[in-house]
Amino acid sequence: LLAVWIFSVPSNDRDWQDEVRRLVTVEPGKGDAVMLHNIRNWSYAPDGSTTQEVWIDRVLRISDLKQAWFVVEPFWGNPAIAHTMFAFEFADGSAYVVSIEARKEVGERYRPLRATLLPTYEYMLVWATERDMYANSEFVTENSLYLYRLAIPLGQQQALLRAMTGKTAELAEHPRWYNTVFANCTNVLARVVNDLQPGTVPFDISWVLPGYSDSFLHRLGYFGPDQDFEALERAAYLSPFIRPAYAETDPARFSQLL
């Protein structure tokens, strides 16, 4: 198995499924601005079908970041299993979600055991509007969402945003294999954070079982001091607000309504 991993070469050039077809690319701008190309802004019907496939380009200015959030999407009816993401809210009211995704080819389905043992999928950083990403969870996968405010200094949040755009640019040039245990939606994010400051997110079982990541970060104090986790989790429950806001088609206005 080790030889298979060593000699298999990841690629960005395959016949990808539509939702991961376009690789996000990053173009440096003036000052602390970056242009992100191919941000996903799809629309969905309540039955989970896709009604509009739109990709947008946006200039993000690091100094305009207002707040960073940690997003948890539990699924499969197992409290240990979840998907995790970051969301970034800006001064103009817009907000974007960044997510590590196993990049599936046409005809492929996600097989977690195979992705643990063999180089099956590359991974990419998907950037999407909150309207797209949260509606995808609500209508397509029908999973719940929890949105936790990161209670860290704004300068550290800005550094996180810069690091995530840097990781996005890196993957556009140097694709990487996804692995259910060693390179998944949570521990890739943790490594990006630890590259900024070693030991910020120490190894924990939640690196492998992301469903425990929110309670772990709570214990580390990243959601604020002296808060009961059960109360915090209830306050973070986002799903009831998605459908009422979804009639708003402007992504920034949708984010402001949440």
GROMACS .gro file of C-alpha atoms in nm:
model
  258
    1LEU     CA    1   0.000   0.000   0.000
    2LEU     CA    2   0.283   0.240   0.079
    3ALA     CA    3   0.424   0.193  -0.270
    4VAL     CA    4   0.085   0.280  -0.420
    5TRP     CA    5   0.079   0.609  -0.229
    6ILE     CA    6   0.439   0.689  -0.321
    7PHE     CA    7   0.406   0.625  -0.693
    8SER     CA    8   0.052   0.753  -0.753
    9VAL     CA    9   0.055   1.111  -0.879
   10PRO     CA   10  -0.234   1.344  -0.789
   11SER     CA   11  -0.374   1.561  -1.066
   12ASN     CA   12  -0.601   1.860  -1.119
   13ASP     CA   13  -0.681   1.740  -1.471
   14ARG     CA   14  -0.963   1.484  -1.460
   15ASP     CA   15  -1.330   1.460  -1.561
   16TRP     CA   16  -1.466   1.607  -1.239
   17GLN     CA   17  -1.823   1.612  -1.111
   18ASP     CA   18  -1.990   1.948  -1.168
   19GLU     CA   19  -1.976   2.085  -0.814
   20VAL     CA   20  -1.598   2.045  -0.796
   21ARG     CA   21  -1.522   2.095  -1.164
   22ARG     CA   22  -1.379   2.445  -1.133
   23LEU     CA   23  -1.064   2.486  -0.929
   24VAL     CA   24  -1.050   2.803  -0.724
   25THR     CA   25  -0.752   3.016  -0.821
   26VAL     CA   26  -0.602   3.313  -0.639
   27GLU     CA   27  -0.467   3.630  -0.795
   28PRO     CA   28  -0.273   3.873  -0.572
   29GLY     CA   29  -0.405   4.230  -0.578
   30LYS     CA   30  -0.294   4.564  -0.445
   31GLY     CA   31  -0.208   4.584  -0.078
   32ASP     CA   32  -0.378   4.308   0.117
   33ALA     CA   33  -0.636   4.230  -0.153
   34VAL     CA   34  -0.667   3.897  -0.333
   35MET     CA   35  -0.892   3.802  -0.622
   36LEU     CA   36  -1.059   3.462  -0.591
   37HIS     CA   37  -1.180   3.309  -0.915
   38ASN     CA   38  -1.452   3.041  -0.933
   39ILE     CA   39  -1.630   3.097  -0.604
   40ARG     CA   40  -1.936   2.874  -0.619
   41ASN     CA   41  -2.274   3.049  -0.592
   42TRP     CA   42  -2.522   2.781  -0.694
   43SER     CA   43  -2.893   2.778  -0.614
   44TYR     CA   44  -3.099   2.476  -0.511
   45ALA     CA   45  -3.463   2.376  -0.496
   46PRO     CA   46  -3.616   2.236  -0.175
   47ASP     CA   47  -3.608   1.888  -0.333
   48GLY     CA   48  -3.226   1.910  -0.357
   49SER     CA   49  -3.203   1.966  -0.731
   50THR     CA   50  -2.971   2.234  -0.865
   51THR     CA   51  -3.160   2.525  -1.022
   52GLN     CA   52  -2.870   2.749  -1.119
   53GLU     CA   53  -2.496   2.695  -1.155
   54VAL     CA   54  -2.314   3.025  -1.112
   55TRP     CA   55  -1.945   3.085  -1.047
   56ILE     CA   56  -1.828   3.428  -0.938
   57ASP     CA   57  -1.500   3.613  -0.890
   58ARG     CA   58  -1.451   3.837  -0.589
   59VAL     CA   59  -1.183   4.061  -0.448
   60LEU     CA   60  -1.129   3.989  -0.079
   61ARG     CA   61  -0.940   4.243   0.126
   62ILE     CA   62  -0.784   4.092   0.436
   63SER     CA   63  -0.824   4.414   0.635
   64ASP     CA   64  -1.200   4.414   0.560
   65LEU     CA   65  -1.251   4.087   0.749
   66LYS     CA   66  -1.506   4.136   1.024
   67GLN     CA   67  -1.538   3.789   1.176
   68ALA     CA   68  -1.424   3.430   1.118
   69TRP     CA   69  -1.649   3.136   1.205
   70PHE     CA   70  -1.609   2.761   1.249
   71VAL     CA   71  -1.881   2.555   1.081
   72VAL     CA   72  -1.975   2.198   1.171
   73GLU     CA   73  -2.204   1.977   0.961
   74PRO     CA   74  -2.284   1.648   1.141
   75PHE     CA   75  -2.405   1.359   0.928
   76TRP     CA   76  -2.471   0.987   0.899
   77GLY     CA   77  -2.652   0.992   1.234
   78ASN     CA   78  -2.322   0.942   1.414
   79PRO     CA   79  -2.202   1.213   1.655
   80ALA     CA   80  -1.839   1.135   1.570
   81ILE     CA   81  -1.881   1.200   1.196
   82ALA     CA   82  -1.908   1.550   1.055
   83HIS     CA   83  -1.776   1.793   0.799
   84THR     CA   84  -1.600   2.110   0.912
   85MET     CA   85  -1.542   2.442   0.738
   86PHE     CA   86  -1.443   2.804   0.798
   87ALA     CA   87  -1.663   3.101   0.711
   88PHE     CA   88  -1.533   3.456   0.669
   89GLU     CA   89  -1.759   3.758   0.714
   90PHE     CA   90  -1.658   4.095   0.567
   91ALA     CA   91  -1.737   4.456   0.647
   92ASP     CA   92  -1.964   4.493   0.342
   93GLY     CA   93  -2.192   4.214   0.468
   94SER     CA   94  -2.067   3.947   0.230
   95ALA     CA   95  -1.950   3.612   0.364
   96TYR     CA   96  -1.776   3.313   0.209
   97VAL     CA   97  -1.727   2.956   0.323
   98VAL     CA   98  -1.411   2.755   0.255
   99SER     CA   99  -1.428   2.378   0.267
  100ILE     CA  100  -1.186   2.091   0.210
  101GLU     CA  101  -1.359   1.859  -0.036
  102ALA     CA  102  -1.268   1.520  -0.176
  103ARG     CA  103  -1.274   1.587  -0.549
  104LYS     CA  104  -1.480   1.314  -0.715
  105GLU     CA  105  -1.474   1.228  -1.082
  106VAL     CA  106  -1.785   1.169  -1.291
  107GLY     CA  107  -1.937   0.838  -1.185
  108GLU     CA  108  -1.747   0.818  -0.856
  109ARG     CA  109  -1.907   0.805  -0.515
  110TYR     CA  110  -1.741   0.875  -0.184
  111ARG     CA  111  -1.592   0.563  -0.023
  112PRO     CA  112  -1.431   0.654   0.310
  113LEU     CA  113  -1.260   0.319   0.368
  114ARG     CA  114  -1.109   0.314   0.020
  115ALA     CA  115  -0.991   0.675   0.069
  116THR     CA  116  -0.814   0.563   0.386
  117LEU     CA  117  -0.626   0.279   0.220
  118LEU     CA  118  -0.568   0.398  -0.137
  119PRO     CA  119  -0.509   0.729  -0.319
  120THR     CA  120  -0.863   0.758  -0.451
  121TYR     CA  121  -0.949   1.129  -0.454
  122GLU     CA  122  -0.757   1.451  -0.471
  123TYR     CA  123  -0.877   1.725  -0.241
  124MET     CA  124  -0.947   2.087  -0.317
  125LEU     CA  125  -1.052   2.398  -0.132
  126VAL     CA  126  -1.404   2.491  -0.237
  127TRP     CA  127  -1.496   2.855  -0.178
  128ALA     CA  128  -1.868   2.929  -0.186
  129THR     CA  129  -2.113   3.193  -0.077
  130GLU     CA  130  -2.292   3.116   0.246
  131ARG     CA  131  -2.614   3.103   0.048
  132ASP     CA  132  -2.474   2.821  -0.167
  133MET     CA  133  -2.298   2.619   0.100
  134TYR     CA  134  -2.567   2.637   0.366
  135ALA     CA  135  -2.850   2.564   0.121
  136ASN     CA  136  -2.652   2.266  -0.006
  137SER     CA  137  -2.654   2.128   0.347
  138GLU     CA  138  -3.020   2.215   0.402
  139PHE     CA  139  -3.168   2.095   0.072
  140VAL     CA  140  -2.919   1.854  -0.090
  141THR     CA  141  -2.755   1.657   0.189
  142GLU     CA  142  -3.025   1.746   0.447
  143ASN     CA  143  -2.772   1.785   0.725
  144SER     CA  144  -2.778   2.021   1.020
  145LEU     CA  145  -2.532   2.309   1.053
  146TYR     CA  146  -2.369   2.474   1.352
  147LEU     CA  147  -2.194   2.809   1.326
  148TYR     CA  148  -1.944   2.902   1.600
  149ARG     CA  149  -1.791   3.247   1.632
  150LEU     CA  150  -1.412   3.227   1.669
  151ALA     CA  151  -1.324   3.431   1.977
  152ILE     CA  152  -0.965   3.505   1.880
  153PRO     CA  153  -0.801   3.842   1.806
  154LEU     CA  154  -0.894   3.993   1.472
  155GLY     CA  155  -0.531   3.990   1.364
  156GLN     CA  156  -0.523   3.612   1.405
  157GLN     CA  157  -0.848   3.579   1.210
  158GLN     CA  158  -0.695   3.784   0.929
  159ALA     CA  159  -0.387   3.563   0.934
  160LEU     CA  160  -0.616   3.259   0.906
  161LEU     CA  161  -0.791   3.408   0.603
  162ARG     CA  162  -0.457   3.486   0.439
  163ALA     CA  163  -0.336   3.132   0.510
  164MET     CA  164  -0.650   2.979   0.358
  165THR     CA  165  -0.609   3.181   0.038
  166GLY     CA  166  -0.244   3.075   0.033
  167LYS     CA  167  -0.341   2.709   0.070
  168THR     CA  168  -0.590   2.751  -0.212
  169ALA     CA  169  -0.319   2.890  -0.440
  170GLU     CA  170  -0.083   2.608  -0.343
  171LEU     CA  171  -0.334   2.336  -0.433
  172ALA     CA  172  -0.397   2.496  -0.772
  173GLU     CA  173  -0.030   2.435  -0.852
  174HIS     CA  174   0.039   2.123  -0.646
  175PRO     CA  175  -0.259   1.885  -0.607
  176ARG     CA  176  -0.272   1.658  -0.304
  177TRP     CA  177  -0.436   1.327  -0.222
  178TYR     CA  178  -0.728   1.320   0.018
  179ASN     CA  179  -0.715   1.065   0.300
  180THR     CA  180  -1.000   0.993   0.540
  181VAL     CA  181  -0.761   0.972   0.837
  182PHE     CA  182  -0.452   1.177   0.751
  183ALA     CA  183  -0.576   1.448   0.513
  184ASN     CA  184  -0.943   1.513   0.573
  185CYS     CA  185  -1.171   1.815   0.605
  186THR     CA  186  -1.059   1.885   0.962
  187ASN     CA  187  -0.693   1.798   1.000
  188VAL     CA  188  -0.595   1.983   0.681
  189LEU     CA  189  -0.753   2.295   0.835
  190ALA     CA  190  -0.574   2.224   1.164
  191ARG     CA  191  -0.239   2.198   0.988
  192VAL     CA  192  -0.297   2.529   0.812
  193VAL     CA  193  -0.357   2.687   1.154
  194ASN     CA  194  -0.053   2.518   1.305
  195ASP     CA  195   0.164   2.640   1.019
  196LEU     CA  196   0.085   2.991   1.143
  197GLN     CA  197   0.164   2.909   1.505
  198PRO     CA  198   0.284   2.557   1.594
  199GLY     CA  199   0.074   2.385   1.857
  200THR     CA  200  -0.228   2.613   1.821
  201VAL     CA  201  -0.450   2.311   1.753
  202PRO     CA  202  -0.283   2.010   1.920
  203PHE     CA  203  -0.354   1.661   1.793
  204ASP     CA  204  -0.684   1.523   1.918
  205ILE     CA  205  -0.922   1.243   1.825
  206SER     CA  206  -1.130   1.509   1.650
  207TRP     CA  207  -0.859   1.528   1.380
  208VAL     CA  208  -0.989   1.185   1.275
  209LEU     CA  209  -1.347   1.208   1.405
  210PRO     CA  210  -1.451   1.564   1.319
  211GLY     CA  211  -1.785   1.538   1.497
  212TYR     CA  212  -1.595   1.610   1.818
  213SER     CA  213  -1.411   1.912   1.678
  214ASP     CA  214  -1.647   2.177   1.814
  215SER     CA  215  -1.634   2.049   2.171
  216PHE     CA  216  -1.255   2.020   2.141
  217LEU     CA  217  -1.212   2.379   2.023
  218HIS     CA  218  -1.449   2.487   2.300
  219ARG     CA  219  -1.224   2.322   2.559
  220LEU     CA  220  -0.929   2.509   2.409
  221GLY     CA  221  -1.115   2.837   2.458
  222TYR     CA  222  -1.149   2.931   2.090
  223PHE     CA  223  -1.521   3.001   2.119
  224GLY     CA  224  -1.481   3.229   2.422
  225PRO     CA  225  -1.422   3.179   2.794
  226ASP     CA  226  -1.655   3.040   3.058
  227GLN     CA  227  -1.932   2.915   2.832
  228ASP     CA  228  -2.126   2.593   2.881
  229PHE     CA  229  -2.083   2.387   2.565
  230GLU     CA  230  -2.441   2.263   2.548
  231ALA     CA  231  -2.571   2.621   2.563
  232LEU     CA  232  -2.313   2.729   2.307
  233GLU     CA  233  -2.412   2.446   2.073
  234ARG     CA  234  -2.779   2.542   2.097
  235ALA     CA  235  -2.696   2.902   2.014
  236ALA     CA  236  -2.480   2.791   1.720
  237TYR     CA  237  -2.758   2.587   1.558
  238LEU     CA  238  -2.797   2.753   1.219
  239SER     CA  239  -3.034   2.527   1.027
  240PRO     CA  240  -3.369   2.687   1.133
  241PHE     CA  241  -3.261   3.020   0.982
  242ILE     CA  242  -3.160   2.894   0.636
  243ARG     CA  243  -3.498   2.835   0.473
  244PRO     CA  244  -3.657   3.164   0.586
  245ALA     CA  245  -3.358   3.359   0.450
  246TYR     CA  246  -3.325   3.164   0.127
  247ALA     CA  247  -3.582   3.366  -0.064
  248GLU     CA  248  -3.319   3.641  -0.067
  249THR     CA  249  -3.118   3.578  -0.383
  250ASP     CA  250  -2.841   3.828  -0.311
  251PRO     CA  251  -2.567   3.632  -0.131
  252ALA     CA  252  -2.454   3.922   0.089
  253ARG     CA  253  -2.811   4.002   0.194
  254PHE     CA  254  -2.876   3.635   0.268
  255SER     CA  255  -2.571   3.631   0.500
  256GLN     CA  256  -2.695   3.942   0.678
  257LEU     CA  257  -3.031   3.779   0.743
  258LEU     CA  258  -2.884   3.479   0.927
   0.00000   0.00000   0.00000
